[in-house]
Amino acid sequence: MLSTIFIPHGHCYLWKTGLVSLHLISDSLIALAYFVIPIMLVCIVHRREDIPFDWIFLCFSAFIILCGFTHLTEVWTLWHPNYWVSGWLKASTAAVSLSTAILLFWLTPKLLAIPNIPKLEALNSALETEIIERKEIEQKLNLQTQKLEATLLELQRTQAKMIHSEKMSGLGQMVAGVAHEINNPVSFVYSNLVPARDYANDFVELLQLYQQNYPQPPQEIQNKMAEIDFDFIKEDFMKLLDSMEVGTERIYKIVLSLRNFSRLDEAEFKKVDIHQGIDSTLMILGNKLKATSQHDGIQIIKDYGDIPFVECYPSQLNQVLMNIVANAIDAFEEKPDNHKNIANQITISTQKIDDNYIKIMIADNACGIPPEIHSKIFDPFFTTKQVGKGTGLGLSISYEIVTDKHGGKLYFDSIPMKGTTFFIEIPITHTKG
């Protein structure tokens, strides 16, 4: 290995200083570069743990270091002919380089499969741009959807307004017409009851005088008196007139309630007695409060507070009261059998809650409203009633009348199987802007 039987390379170069220096400097610089490059590769691999196939860099480093040593032996053999060492070093370099080449040949497909970073960044940038565009489009679609939903809701409200306006117009005209037509004959009957009572008293007094002066009338008159039961007629006729007076008063109150409910003959916006509106509503619904095959009789409990007259649209506010009380009555039809032993009650109370607001509370002890539909109660056309029994407009219109027309609040509190309470809050007076 260290044989000196050969002559150094310097003899081949004739020991010419320029030629020897050329090879000496060139091989030294190449060796220096070959030693520095592996060190840099090892540092890079050590600091970047995310580099794939880092072992191939170590193979390259070993191959390059060996190449550096072969160039050092070239410098050494200029003066020392240890060619066996140089040869075996080259053989080692050949083995390592060949192994690295084979490994690199095997690794090439995998290296080519690694994504191109600039291309990947470009794709990511394009993808991010597309995501942003899609989000913008989604936001626009959401805005359009919201606008469409708002438009649909407005159309539903407009339709509900038109239906309600037509309904109330027809109902008001019919109620006013019926009230007017009934009022005339009832007034005629009622006004004639007083003279009829006077005439009856005169006839009774006259008959009593005849009985006193002619205690024994002819047999024919006695037979007729016995046939018609004269004593009973004389006693019952005044009771009959009293009953007629009570009946006409009842009809008069109903007519007055109809007039108060429709209020077509009064100013649209004025101060009214809320309690009178409630009483008129209960008078109209009186027949529904009686016992039916669907529910027992319903007891009305009034708890009126000391409240002043309220500025409002009387006819529309009466419609709100009508809708809520009617819904409370209908709720008793859905009362389960195990709760029918509890007496049906609707409690209506009023109170003044501050200087410019009153509250009306209408509570029932029916089956309550299921929690899952609480958010839909005031939606147009939403109803839990059977087909043909409800339109789903009552509470929606009521909400609009209270909130939009009167600047108030309409809300409710319901406990399943306990009952429901509706709250109406409206201002006593309205500030004119």
PDB file of C-alpha atoms in Angstrom, residues 46-181:
ATOM      1  CA  HIS A  46     -30.222  18.524   9.991  1.00  0.00           C
ATOM      2  CA  ARG A  47     -32.107  21.836  10.184  1.00  0.00           C
ATOM      3  CA  ARG A  48     -34.898  21.014   7.715  1.00  0.00           C
ATOM      4  CA  GLU A  49     -36.681  17.979   9.118  1.00  0.00           C
ATOM      5  CA  ASP A  50     -39.397  18.266   6.465  1.00  0.00           C
ATOM      6  CA  ILE A  51     -37.012  17.418   3.567  1.00  0.00           C
ATOM      7  CA  PRO A  52     -38.089  14.055   2.144  1.00  0.00           C
ATOM      8  CA  PHE A  53     -35.541  11.271   1.494  1.00  0.00           C
ATOM      9  CA  ASP A  54     -32.850  13.054   3.543  1.00  0.00           C
ATOM     10  CA  TRP A  55     -30.656   9.946   3.483  1.00  0.00           C
ATOM     11  CA  ILE A  56     -29.867  10.500  -0.207  1.00  0.00           C
ATOM     12  CA  PHE A  57     -28.151  13.755   0.784  1.00  0.00           C
ATOM     13  CA  LEU A  58     -25.956  11.813   3.199  1.00  0.00           C
ATOM     14  CA  CYS A  59     -25.033   9.415   0.368  1.00  0.00           C
ATOM     15  CA  PHE A  60     -24.095  12.367  -1.820  1.00  0.00           C
ATOM     16  CA  SER A  61     -22.065  13.816   1.055  1.00  0.00           C
ATOM     17  CA  ALA A  62     -20.084  10.584   1.471  1.00  0.00           C
ATOM     18  CA  PHE A  63     -19.504  10.377  -2.290  1.00  0.00           C
ATOM     19  CA  ILE A  64     -18.334  14.010  -2.474  1.00  0.00           C
ATOM     20  CA  ILE A  65     -16.006  13.629   0.565  1.00  0.00           C
ATOM     21  CA  LEU A  66     -14.374  10.603  -1.023  1.00  0.00           C
ATOM     22  CA  CYS A  67     -13.948  12.615  -4.220  1.00  0.00           C
ATOM     23  CA  GLY A  68     -12.246  15.262  -2.148  1.00  0.00           C
ATOM     24  CA  PHE A  69      -9.832  12.713  -0.705  1.00  0.00           C
ATOM     25  CA  THR A  70      -8.972  11.425  -4.198  1.00  0.00           C
ATOM     26  CA  HIS A  71      -7.942  14.957  -5.181  1.00  0.00           C
ATOM     27  CA  LEU A  72      -5.818  15.189  -2.036  1.00  0.00           C
ATOM     28  CA  THR A  73      -4.076  11.968  -3.006  1.00  0.00           C
ATOM     29  CA  GLU A  74      -3.389  13.545  -6.389  1.00  0.00           C
ATOM     30  CA  VAL A  75      -1.526  16.287  -4.548  1.00  0.00           C
ATOM     31  CA  TRP A  76       0.248  13.717  -2.331  1.00  0.00           C
ATOM     32  CA  THR A  77       1.394  11.552  -5.214  1.00  0.00           C
ATOM     33  CA  LEU A  78       3.148  14.502  -6.811  1.00  0.00           C
ATOM     34  CA  TRP A  79       5.948  13.753  -4.383  1.00  0.00           C
ATOM     35  CA  HIS A  80       5.022  10.358  -2.826  1.00  0.00           C
ATOM     36  CA  PRO A  81       4.190   7.480  -5.168  1.00  0.00           C
ATOM     37  CA  ASN A  82       1.660   5.693  -2.874  1.00  0.00           C
ATOM     38  CA  TYR A  83      -0.536   4.687  -5.791  1.00  0.00           C
ATOM     39  CA  TRP A  84      -2.119   1.729  -4.030  1.00  0.00           C
ATOM     40  CA  VAL A  85      -3.648   4.053  -1.437  1.00  0.00           C
ATOM     41  CA  SER A  86      -4.785   6.323  -4.247  1.00  0.00           C
ATOM     42  CA  GLY A  87      -6.240   3.367  -6.153  1.00  0.00           C
ATOM     43  CA  TRP A  88      -8.142   1.892  -3.215  1.00  0.00           C
ATOM     44  CA  LEU A  89      -9.449   5.331  -2.361  1.00  0.00           C
ATOM     45  CA  LYS A  90     -10.723   5.682  -5.921  1.00  0.00           C
ATOM     46  CA  ALA A  91     -12.209   2.195  -5.673  1.00  0.00           C
ATOM     47  CA  SER A  92     -14.088   3.212  -2.519  1.00  0.00           C
ATOM     48  CA  THR A  93     -15.242   6.367  -4.249  1.00  0.00           C
ATOM     49  CA  ALA A  94     -16.425   4.280  -7.193  1.00  0.00           C
ATOM     50  CA  ALA A  95     -18.366   1.903  -4.912  1.00  0.00           C
ATOM     51  CA  VAL A  96     -20.073   4.755  -3.034  1.00  0.00           C
ATOM     52  CA  SER A  97     -20.805   6.712  -6.206  1.00  0.00           C
ATOM     53  CA  LEU A  98     -22.185   3.643  -7.981  1.00  0.00           C
ATOM     54  CA  SER A  99     -24.405   2.833  -4.972  1.00  0.00           C
ATOM     55  CA  THR A 100     -25.606   6.420  -4.862  1.00  0.00           C
ATOM     56  CA  ALA A 101     -26.347   6.310  -8.596  1.00  0.00           C
ATOM     57  CA  ILE A 102     -28.343   3.085  -8.167  1.00  0.00           C
ATOM     58  CA  LEU A 103     -30.266   4.547  -5.212  1.00  0.00           C
ATOM     59  CA  LEU A 104     -30.865   7.735  -7.176  1.00  0.00           C
ATOM     60  CA  PHE A 105     -32.179   5.709 -10.119  1.00  0.00           C
ATOM     61  CA  TRP A 106     -34.580   3.951  -7.748  1.00  0.00           C
ATOM     62  CA  LEU A 107     -35.517   7.259  -6.062  1.00  0.00           C
ATOM     63  CA  THR A 108     -36.062   9.306  -9.251  1.00  0.00           C
ATOM     64  CA  PRO A 109     -39.785   8.348  -9.752  1.00  0.00           C
ATOM     65  CA  LYS A 110     -40.510   9.210  -6.148  1.00  0.00           C
ATOM     66  CA  LEU A 111     -38.689  12.517  -6.424  1.00  0.00           C
ATOM     67  CA  LEU A 112     -40.607  13.349  -9.584  1.00  0.00           C
ATOM     68  CA  ALA A 113     -43.830  12.590  -7.713  1.00  0.00           C
ATOM     69  CA  ILE A 114     -43.122  15.346  -5.184  1.00  0.00           C
ATOM     70  CA  PRO A 115     -45.355  18.347  -6.009  1.00  0.00           C
ATOM     71  CA  ASN A 116     -43.790  21.295  -7.697  1.00  0.00           C
ATOM     72  CA  ILE A 117     -43.686  23.950  -4.962  1.00  0.00           C
ATOM     73  CA  PRO A 118     -44.118  27.016  -7.213  1.00  0.00           C
ATOM     74  CA  LYS A 119     -46.837  25.244  -9.143  1.00  0.00           C
ATOM     75  CA  LEU A 120     -48.453  24.108  -5.888  1.00  0.00           C
ATOM     76  CA  GLU A 121     -48.319  27.659  -4.550  1.00  0.00           C
ATOM     77  CA  ALA A 122     -49.873  28.920  -7.761  1.00  0.00           C
ATOM     78  CA  LEU A 123     -52.619  26.306  -7.446  1.00  0.00           C
ATOM     79  CA  ASN A 124     -53.159  27.228  -3.805  1.00  0.00           C
ATOM     80  CA  SER A 125     -53.342  30.894  -4.731  1.00  0.00           C
ATOM     81  CA  ALA A 126     -55.843  30.116  -7.494  1.00  0.00           C
ATOM     82  CA  LEU A 127     -57.823  27.955  -5.075  1.00  0.00           C
ATOM     83  CA  GLU A 128     -57.859  30.700  -2.455  1.00  0.00           C
ATOM     84  CA  THR A 129     -59.037  33.181  -5.090  1.00  0.00           C
ATOM     85  CA  GLU A 130     -61.778  30.777  -6.137  1.00  0.00           C
ATOM     86  CA  ILE A 131     -62.800  30.259  -2.499  1.00  0.00           C
ATOM     87  CA  ILE A 132     -63.013  34.030  -2.001  1.00  0.00           C
ATOM     88  CA  GLU A 133     -65.088  34.368  -5.181  1.00  0.00           C
ATOM     89  CA  ARG A 134     -67.345  31.527  -4.090  1.00  0.00           C
ATOM     90  CA  LYS A 135     -67.794  33.158  -0.667  1.00  0.00           C
ATOM     91  CA  GLU A 136     -68.674  36.460  -2.349  1.00  0.00           C
ATOM     92  CA  ILE A 137     -71.160  34.647  -4.581  1.00  0.00           C
ATOM     93  CA  GLU A 138     -72.553  32.837  -1.534  1.00  0.00           C
ATOM     94  CA  GLN A 139     -72.933  36.139   0.301  1.00  0.00           C
ATOM     95  CA  LYS A 140     -74.720  37.628  -2.707  1.00  0.00           C
ATOM     96  CA  LEU A 141     -76.980  34.576  -2.863  1.00  0.00           C
ATOM     97  CA  ASN A 142     -77.681  34.894   0.858  1.00  0.00           C
ATOM     98  CA  LEU A 143     -78.554  38.558   0.406  1.00  0.00           C
ATOM     99  CA  GLN A 144     -80.792  37.711  -2.540  1.00  0.00           C
ATOM    100  CA  THR A 145     -82.390  34.922  -0.502  1.00  0.00           C
ATOM    101  CA  GLN A 146     -82.999  37.313   2.373  1.00  0.00           C
ATOM    102  CA  LYS A 147     -84.490  39.856  -0.023  1.00  0.00           C
ATOM    103  CA  LEU A 148     -86.712  37.180  -1.545  1.00  0.00           C
ATOM    104  CA  GLU A 149     -87.800  36.010   1.902  1.00  0.00           C
ATOM    105  CA  ALA A 150     -88.516  39.601   2.914  1.00  0.00           C
ATOM    106  CA  THR A 151     -90.441  40.134  -0.330  1.00  0.00           C
ATOM    107  CA  LEU A 152     -92.396  36.918   0.224  1.00  0.00           C
ATOM    108  CA  LEU A 153     -93.175  37.941   3.801  1.00  0.00           C
ATOM    109  CA  GLU A 154     -94.246  41.382   2.600  1.00  0.00           C
ATOM    110  CA  LEU A 155     -96.466  39.773  -0.047  1.00  0.00           C
ATOM    111  CA  GLN A 156     -97.989  37.526   2.588  1.00  0.00           C
ATOM    112  CA  ARG A 157     -98.590  40.512   4.844  1.00  0.00           C
ATOM    113  CA  THR A 158    -100.050  42.500   1.954  1.00  0.00           C
ATOM    114  CA  GLN A 159    -102.308  39.599   1.072  1.00  0.00           C
ATOM    115  CA  ALA A 160    -103.290  39.247   4.722  1.00  0.00           C
ATOM    116  CA  LYS A 161    -104.006  42.988   4.896  1.00  0.00           C
ATOM    117  CA  MET A 162    -106.168  42.813   1.786  1.00  0.00           C
ATOM    118  CA  ILE A 163    -108.052  39.778   3.069  1.00  0.00           C
ATOM    119  CA  HIS A 164    -108.458  41.362   6.496  1.00  0.00           C
ATOM    120  CA  SER A 165    -109.469  44.724   5.054  1.00  0.00           C
ATOM    121  CA  GLU A 166    -112.059  43.101   2.800  1.00  0.00           C
ATOM    122  CA  LYS A 167    -113.227  40.864   5.602  1.00  0.00           C
ATOM    123  CA  MET A 168    -113.508  43.684   8.125  1.00  0.00           C
ATOM    124  CA  SER A 169    -115.133  45.986   5.622  1.00  0.00           C
ATOM    125  CA  GLY A 170    -117.760  43.389   4.792  1.00  0.00           C
ATOM    126  CA  LEU A 171    -118.159  42.355   8.421  1.00  0.00           C
ATOM    127  CA  GLY A 172    -118.400  45.953   9.615  1.00  0.00           C
ATOM    128  CA  GLN A 173    -120.966  46.867   6.997  1.00  0.00           C
ATOM    129  CA  MET A 174    -122.973  43.739   7.710  1.00  0.00           C
ATOM    130  CA  VAL A 175    -122.828  44.269  11.473  1.00  0.00           C
ATOM    131  CA  ALA A 176    -123.723  47.936  11.115  1.00  0.00           C
ATOM    132  CA  GLY A 177    -126.531  47.081   8.704  1.00  0.00           C
ATOM    133  CA  VAL A 178    -127.917  44.335  10.941  1.00  0.00           C
ATOM    134  CA  ALA A 179    -127.628  46.581  13.992  1.00  0.00           C
ATOM    135  CA  HIS A 180    -129.442  49.379  12.174  1.00  0.00           C
ATOM    136  CA  GLU A 181    -132.209  47.129  10.862  1.00  0.00           C
TER     137      GLU A 181
END
